[in-house]
CSV table of C-alpha atoms and ligand atoms in Angstrom, one decimal:
chain,number,residue,atom,x,y,z
A,1,UNK,CA,122.9,99.0,154.9
A,2,UNK,CA,122.6,95.2,154.2
A,3,UNK,CA,123.7,94.4,150.6
A,4,UNK,CA,121.3,92.0,149.1
A,5,UNK,CA,122.3,89.2,146.8
A,6,UNK,CA,119.8,89.3,143.9
A,7,UNK,CA,120.0,86.7,141.1
A,8,UNK,CA,118.8,88.7,138.1
A,9,UNK,CA,121.0,88.0,135.0
A,10,UNK,CA,123.7,85.6,134.0
A,11,UNK,CA,126.2,88.2,132.7
A,12,UNK,CA,127.0,89.3,136.3
A,13,UNK,CA,128.3,85.8,137.3
A,14,UNK,CA,131.9,84.9,137.1
A,15,UNK,CA,133.7,81.5,137.0
A,16,UNK,CA,134.7,81.5,140.7
A,17,UNK,CA,131.2,82.2,141.9
A,18,UNK,CA,129.8,79.6,139.5
A,19,UNK,CA,132.2,77.0,140.9
A,20,UNK,CA,131.3,77.9,144.5
A,21,UNK,CA,127.6,77.5,143.6
A,22,UNK,CA,128.2,74.1,142.0
A,23,UNK,CA,130.3,72.9,145.0
A,24,UNK,CA,127.5,73.9,147.3
A,25,UNK,CA,124.9,72.3,145.1
A,26,UNK,CA,126.7,69.0,145.3
A,27,UNK,CA,126.6,69.2,149.1
A,28,UNK,CA,122.8,69.7,148.8
A,29,UNK,CA,122.2,66.4,147.1
A,30,UNK,CA,122.3,64.3,150.3
A,31,UNK,CA,120.4,67.0,152.2
A,32,UNK,CA,117.6,66.9,149.6
A,33,UNK,CA,117.2,63.2,150.3
A,34,UNK,CA,117.2,63.3,154.0
A,35,UNK,CA,115.7,66.8,154.6
A,36,UNK,CA,117.5,69.3,156.8
A,37,UNK,CA,117.5,72.5,158.8
A,38,UNK,CA,120.2,74.4,157.0
A,39,UNK,CA,118.2,77.6,157.3
A,40,UNK,CA,116.0,78.8,160.2
A,41,UNK,CA,112.4,77.5,160.2
A,42,UNK,CA,111.1,81.1,160.5
A,43,UNK,CA,112.5,82.0,157.1
A,44,UNK,CA,109.9,82.5,154.4
A,45,UNK,CA,110.3,82.4,150.6
A,46,UNK,CA,107.5,84.0,148.5
A,47,UNK,CA,107.1,82.5,145.0
A,48,UNK,CA,105.3,85.0,142.7
A,49,UNK,CA,104.6,83.4,139.3
A,50,UNK,CA,102.9,85.6,136.7
A,51,UNK,CA,103.6,82.8,134.0
A,52,UNK,CA,103.0,79.1,134.0
A,53,UNK,CA,105.6,76.8,135.4
A,54,UNK,CA,106.1,73.2,136.6
A,55,UNK,CA,109.8,72.8,137.3
A,56,UNK,CA,111.0,76.2,138.3
A,57,UNK,CA,108.2,76.9,140.8
A,58,UNK,CA,108.0,73.4,142.3
A,59,UNK,CA,111.7,72.9,142.6
A,60,UNK,CA,112.2,76.3,144.3
A,61,UNK,CA,109.4,75.5,146.7
A,62,UNK,CA,110.7,72.0,147.3
A,63,UNK,CA,114.2,73.4,147.8
A,64,UNK,CA,113.0,75.8,150.5
A,65,UNK,CA,111.1,73.1,152.3
A,66,UNK,CA,114.1,70.7,152.0
A,67,UNK,CA,116.3,73.4,153.6
A,68,UNK,CA,113.9,73.7,156.5
A,69,UNK,CA,112.1,77.0,155.6
A,70,UNK,CA,108.6,77.9,154.6
A,71,UNK,CA,106.8,79.1,151.5
A,72,UNK,CA,104.1,81.5,150.6
A,73,UNK,CA,103.0,82.6,147.1
A,74,UNK,CA,100.8,82.5,144.2
A,75,UNK,CA,101.1,80.3,141.1
A,76,UNK,CA,98.9,82.4,138.9
A,77,UNK,CA,99.7,85.9,140.0
A,78,UNK,CA,98.3,87.5,136.9
A,79,UNK,CA,94.8,86.4,138.0
A,80,UNK,CA,95.1,85.7,141.7
A,81,UNK,CA,97.2,88.7,142.9
A,82,UNK,CA,96.1,92.3,143.0
A,83,UNK,CA,97.8,92.8,139.6
A,84,UNK,CA,94.4,92.1,138.2
A,85,UNK,CA,93.1,95.2,140.0
A,86,UNK,CA,95.9,97.2,138.3
A,87,UNK,CA,98.5,97.1,141.0
A,88,UNK,CA,102.0,97.8,139.6
A,89,UNK,CA,104.8,95.2,140.0
A,90,UNK,CA,106.8,97.8,142.0
A,91,UNK,CA,103.9,98.2,144.6
A,92,UNK,CA,103.4,94.4,144.8
A,93,UNK,CA,107.1,93.8,145.5
A,94,UNK,CA,107.4,96.6,148.1
A,95,UNK,CA,104.5,95.1,150.0
A,96,UNK,CA,105.4,91.4,149.6
A,97,UNK,CA,109.0,92.0,150.6
A,98,UNK,CA,107.7,93.0,154.0
A,99,UNK,CA,106.1,89.5,154.4
A,100,UNK,CA,109.1,87.3,153.5
A,101,UNK,CA,112.9,86.9,153.3
A,102,UNK,CA,113.2,86.1,149.7
A,103,UNK,CA,111.2,86.5,146.5
A,104,UNK,CA,111.3,84.2,143.5
A,105,UNK,CA,109.6,86.0,140.6
A,106,UNK,CA,108.5,84.8,137.2
A,107,UNK,CA,107.1,87.5,135.0
A,108,UNK,CA,105.9,88.0,131.4
A,109,UNK,CA,108.0,91.2,130.8
A,110,UNK,CA,111.7,91.4,130.0
A,111,UNK,CA,113.4,93.4,132.8
A,112,UNK,CA,110.7,92.7,135.4
A,113,UNK,CA,113.1,91.0,137.9
A,114,UNK,CA,115.5,93.9,137.6
A,115,UNK,CA,112.6,96.4,138.4
A,116,UNK,CA,111.6,94.2,141.3
A,117,UNK,CA,115.1,94.2,142.7
A,118,UNK,CA,115.2,98.0,142.6
A,119,UNK,CA,112.4,98.3,145.1
A,120,UNK,CA,112.6,95.0,147.1
A,121,UNK,CA,113.8,94.9,150.7
A,122,UNK,CA,114.7,91.2,150.3
A,123,UNK,CA,116.7,89.3,147.7
A,124,UNK,CA,114.9,88.7,144.4
A,125,UNK,CA,115.6,85.7,142.2
A,126,UNK,CA,114.6,85.9,138.5
A,127,UNK,CA,112.7,82.7,137.6
A,128,UNK,CA,112.3,83.9,134.0
A,129,UNK,CA,111.3,87.3,132.6
A,130,UNK,CA,109.5,87.0,129.3
A,131,UNK,CA,111.9,86.3,126.5
A,132,UNK,CA,114.7,87.9,128.5
A,133,UNK,CA,116.7,85.6,130.9
A,134,UNK,CA,116.2,82.5,133.0
A,135,UNK,CA,119.5,82.5,135.0
A,136,UNK,CA,118.7,79.7,137.4
A,137,UNK,CA,117.8,77.4,134.5
A,138,UNK,CA,121.2,78.2,132.9
A,139,UNK,CA,122.9,77.5,136.2
A,140,UNK,CA,121.4,74.1,136.5
A,141,UNK,CA,122.2,73.4,132.8
A,142,UNK,CA,125.9,74.2,133.4
A,143,UNK,CA,125.9,72.2,136.6
A,144,UNK,CA,124.5,69.2,134.6
A,145,UNK,CA,127.2,69.6,131.9
A,146,UNK,CA,129.9,69.6,134.6
A,147,UNK,CA,128.4,66.7,136.5
A,148,UNK,CA,127.8,64.5,133.4
A,149,UNK,CA,131.0,65.4,131.5
A,150,UNK,CA,133.5,66.2,134.3
A,151,UNK,CA,134.3,69.7,132.9
A,152,UNK,CA,132.8,72.6,130.9
A,153,UNK,CA,136.0,73.9,129.2
A,154,UNK,CA,136.4,72.9,125.6
A,155,UNK,CA,132.9,71.8,124.9
A,156,UNK,CA,131.2,72.2,121.5
A,157,UNK,CA,127.5,72.8,122.2
A,158,UNK,CA,124.7,72.9,119.7
A,159,UNK,CA,121.7,75.1,120.7
A,160,UNK,CA,118.7,74.2,118.8
A,161,UNK,CA,115.2,75.6,118.2
A,162,UNK,CA,113.6,78.8,119.4
A,163,UNK,CA,116.7,80.9,119.9
A,164,UNK,CA,114.9,84.2,119.7
A,165,UNK,CA,112.4,83.8,122.5
A,166,UNK,CA,114.3,81.0,124.3
A,167,UNK,CA,115.5,82.9,127.4
A,168,UNK,CA,117.3,79.8,128.7
A,169,UNK,CA,119.5,79.9,125.6
A,170,UNK,CA,120.4,83.5,126.2
A,171,UNK,CA,121.3,82.9,129.8
A,172,UNK,CA,123.3,79.8,129.0
A,173,UNK,CA,125.3,81.6,126.3
A,174,UNK,CA,126.3,84.3,128.7
A,175,UNK,CA,127.4,81.8,131.4
A,176,UNK,CA,129.4,79.8,128.9
A,177,UNK,CA,131.5,82.9,128.1
A,178,UNK,CA,133.2,82.3,131.5
A,179,UNK,CA,134.8,79.1,130.2
A,180,UNK,CA,137.8,78.3,127.9
A,181,UNK,CA,137.6,77.1,124.3
A,182,UNK,CA,133.8,77.0,124.1
A,183,UNK,CA,132.3,76.5,120.6
A,184,UNK,CA,128.6,77.2,120.0
A,185,UNK,CA,126.6,76.1,117.0
A,186,UNK,CA,123.2,77.9,116.9
A,187,UNK,CA,120.7,76.0,114.9
A,188,UNK,CA,117.4,77.7,114.3
A,189,UNK,CA,114.6,78.4,111.8
A,190,UNK,CA,115.2,81.8,109.9
A,191,UNK,CA,112.5,83.5,112.1
A,192,UNK,CA,113.8,82.2,115.4
A,193,UNK,CA,117.6,83.0,115.2
A,194,UNK,CA,119.8,84.0,118.1
A,195,UNK,CA,119.5,87.7,118.8
A,196,UNK,CA,122.2,90.1,117.8
A,197,UNK,CA,122.6,91.2,121.4
A,198,UNK,CA,123.7,87.7,122.4
A,199,UNK,CA,126.1,87.5,119.5
A,200,UNK,CA,127.6,90.9,120.3
A,201,UNK,CA,128.3,89.7,123.9
A,202,UNK,CA,129.9,86.5,122.6
A,203,UNK,CA,132.1,88.5,120.2
A,204,UNK,CA,133.2,90.8,123.1
A,205,UNK,CA,134.1,87.8,125.2
A,206,UNK,CA,135.9,86.0,122.3
A,207,UNK,CA,133.6,83.0,122.2
A,208,UNK,CA,133.6,81.1,119.0
A,209,UNK,CA,130.1,80.5,117.4
A,210,UNK,CA,128.4,79.8,114.1
A,211,UNK,CA,124.9,79.8,112.9
A,212,UNK,CA,123.4,77.2,110.6
A,213,UNK,CA,120.1,75.6,109.7
A,214,UNK,CA,121.6,72.1,109.4
A,215,UNK,CA,121.1,69.9,112.5
A,216,UNK,CA,122.2,66.8,110.7
A,217,UNK,CA,125.6,68.2,109.8
A,218,UNK,CA,126.2,69.2,113.5
A,219,UNK,CA,125.0,65.8,114.9
A,220,UNK,CA,128.4,64.1,114.6
A,221,UNK,CA,130.4,67.1,115.8
A,222,UNK,CA,128.8,68.5,119.0
A,223,UNK,CA,129.4,67.3,122.5
A,224,UNK,CA,126.2,68.7,124.0
A,225,UNK,CA,122.8,69.2,122.2
A,226,UNK,CA,120.7,71.8,123.9
A,227,UNK,CA,117.2,71.3,122.4
A,228,UNK,CA,114.4,73.9,123.0
A,229,UNK,CA,110.7,74.2,122.4
A,230,UNK,CA,109.4,76.6,119.8
A,231,UNK,CA,107.4,78.9,122.1
A,232,UNK,CA,104.1,79.3,120.5
A,233,UNK,CA,103.0,81.8,123.1
A,234,UNK,CA,105.8,84.3,122.3
A,235,UNK,CA,105.6,84.4,118.5
A,236,UNK,CA,103.9,87.6,117.0
A,237,UNK,CA,101.4,85.5,115.0
A,238,UNK,CA,100.3,81.9,114.5
A,239,UNK,CA,101.7,82.1,110.9
A,240,UNK,CA,105.1,83.0,112.3
A,241,UNK,CA,105.0,80.1,114.8
A,242,UNK,CA,104.0,77.6,112.1
A,243,UNK,CA,106.9,78.7,110.0
A,244,UNK,CA,109.3,77.8,112.9
A,245,UNK,CA,107.6,74.7,114.3
A,246,UNK,CA,108.5,71.1,113.7
A,247,UNK,CA,111.8,71.8,111.9
A,248,UNK,CA,114.3,70.2,114.3
A,249,UNK,CA,113.5,67.0,116.0
A,250,UNK,CA,115.9,64.7,118.0
A,251,UNK,CA,114.8,61.2,117.1
A,252,UNK,CA,116.4,57.7,116.7
A,253,UNK,CA,117.9,58.4,113.2
A,254,UNK,CA,119.6,61.6,114.5
A,255,UNK,CA,120.7,59.8,117.7
A,256,UNK,CA,122.6,57.3,115.4
A,257,UNK,CA,124.6,60.2,114.0
A,258,UNK,CA,125.6,61.5,117.4
A,259,UNK,CA,128.8,60.4,119.3
A,260,UNK,CA,128.4,57.8,122.0
A,261,UNK,CA,129.6,60.3,124.6
A,262,UNK,CA,127.2,63.1,123.5
A,263,UNK,CA,124.8,64.7,126.0
A,264,UNK,CA,121.2,65.7,125.2
A,265,UNK,CA,119.7,68.4,127.3
A,266,UNK,CA,116.4,70.3,127.2
A,267,UNK,CA,115.1,72.8,129.8
A,268,UNK,CA,111.6,71.2,129.3
A,269,UNK,CA,108.7,71.2,128.8
A,270,UNK,CA,109.0,69.6,125.4
A,271,UNK,CA,106.4,69.7,122.8
A,272,UNK,CA,107.5,67.0,120.3
A,273,UNK,CA,111.0,68.2,119.6
A,274,UNK,CA,112.6,65.2,121.3
A,275,UNK,CA,110.9,61.8,120.5
A,276,UNK,CA,110.0,59.9,123.6
A,277,UNK,CA,112.0,56.9,122.1
A,278,UNK,CA,115.1,58.9,122.9
A,279,UNK,CA,114.4,58.9,126.6
A,280,UNK,CA,115.9,55.5,127.4
A,281,UNK,CA,119.2,56.4,125.7
A,282,UNK,CA,121.9,57.1,128.3
A,283,UNK,CA,122.8,60.3,126.4
A,284,UNK,CA,119.4,61.7,127.2
A,285,UNK,CA,120.0,63.7,130.3
A,286,UNK,CA,117.0,66.1,130.5
A,287,UNK,CA,115.3,64.4,133.4
A,288,UNK,CA,118.5,64.2,135.4
A,289,UNK,CA,118.9,67.9,134.4
A,290,UNK,CA,115.5,68.8,135.9
A,291,UNK,CA,116.4,67.0,139.1
A,292,UNK,CA,119.6,69.0,139.3
A,293,UNK,CA,117.4,72.1,139.4
A,294,UNK,CA,116.4,71.2,143.0
A,295,UNK,CA,120.1,71.1,144.2
A,296,UNK,CA,121.1,74.3,142.4
A,297,UNK,CA,118.0,76.1,143.8
A,298,UNK,CA,118.7,74.8,147.3
A,299,UNK,CA,122.2,76.3,147.0
A,300,UNK,CA,120.9,79.6,145.6
A,301,UNK,CA,118.3,80.0,148.3
A,302,UNK,CA,121.0,79.3,150.9
A,303,UNK,CA,123.3,81.9,149.4
A,304,UNK,CA,120.6,84.6,149.1
A,305,UNK,CA,119.5,84.1,152.7
A,306,UNK,CA,123.1,84.2,154.0
A,307,UNK,CA,123.6,87.6,152.2
B,1,CP,N1,112.5,74.9,132.4
B,1,CP,C1,111.5,75.6,133.0
B,1,CP,O1,111.6,76.8,133.2
B,1,CP,O2,110.3,74.9,133.2
B,1,CP,P1,109.0,75.4,133.8
B,1,CP,O3,108.4,76.5,132.8
B,1,CP,O4,108.1,74.3,133.9
B,1,CP,O5,109.3,76.1,135.1
């Protein structure tokens, strides 16, 4: 039986496979500009998005078109698929996998992509499952760090903001465990701290980390600042969200404390936690990071369809 390459969680990826992906992503950059026919034009990708998205959905769809394939799907599957009539995710995936060669799934529930992969006849890519994981975002984050800094080994990264519900932070922490001499400083409000499960994983892998509430103290020390949005939609109440919101903002005064070779990343969208004044600083790499998502997703689609 054909063994499908699903992209579900970051923990299953090793350093060699990451480097292969990054090498392939760099070869996608010129193809993205000129267009290509790397994959057959009868190949179809289905993008099934049960949660809102700009970057992930559109970069996946653009990636498939740039490679020469075609796209079907729904951007508001909660309302516009038969989920609204009570169809289970498992039934939807079994049916849809008969219509396409690859499924890209964003869902509200942790573990949804894993459940989809269990019943799918085609590869499934996790495009974010609730507050669980967002592995393709973490892949493009790491690709950006490698591209901008030359290497990943030895970095000191500050992860800031909503570390409880921020799935990109979870996935990125797991991927970083593949590299040498990584230091992570987690900076979060008391009700949005990094989950114990992530810390346990880092302990098992021997990754050095600390937790603090002091962004200013970390400003002069870190190589990479990974800022995140406080995700209002995932907090249990408005009161809890308000306790966490607005605490950590990257602005001009903070920028002055950072090293000249620092890198500022954000998975985006932002909601005030990076001042727009910062955008013109060469250290602000978040729009370049979003562009890298296209190349990484071209490489991922290509790998999945080759499997
Ligand atoms: N970073 C990210 O996942 O963005 P979207 O929600 O716009 O896809």
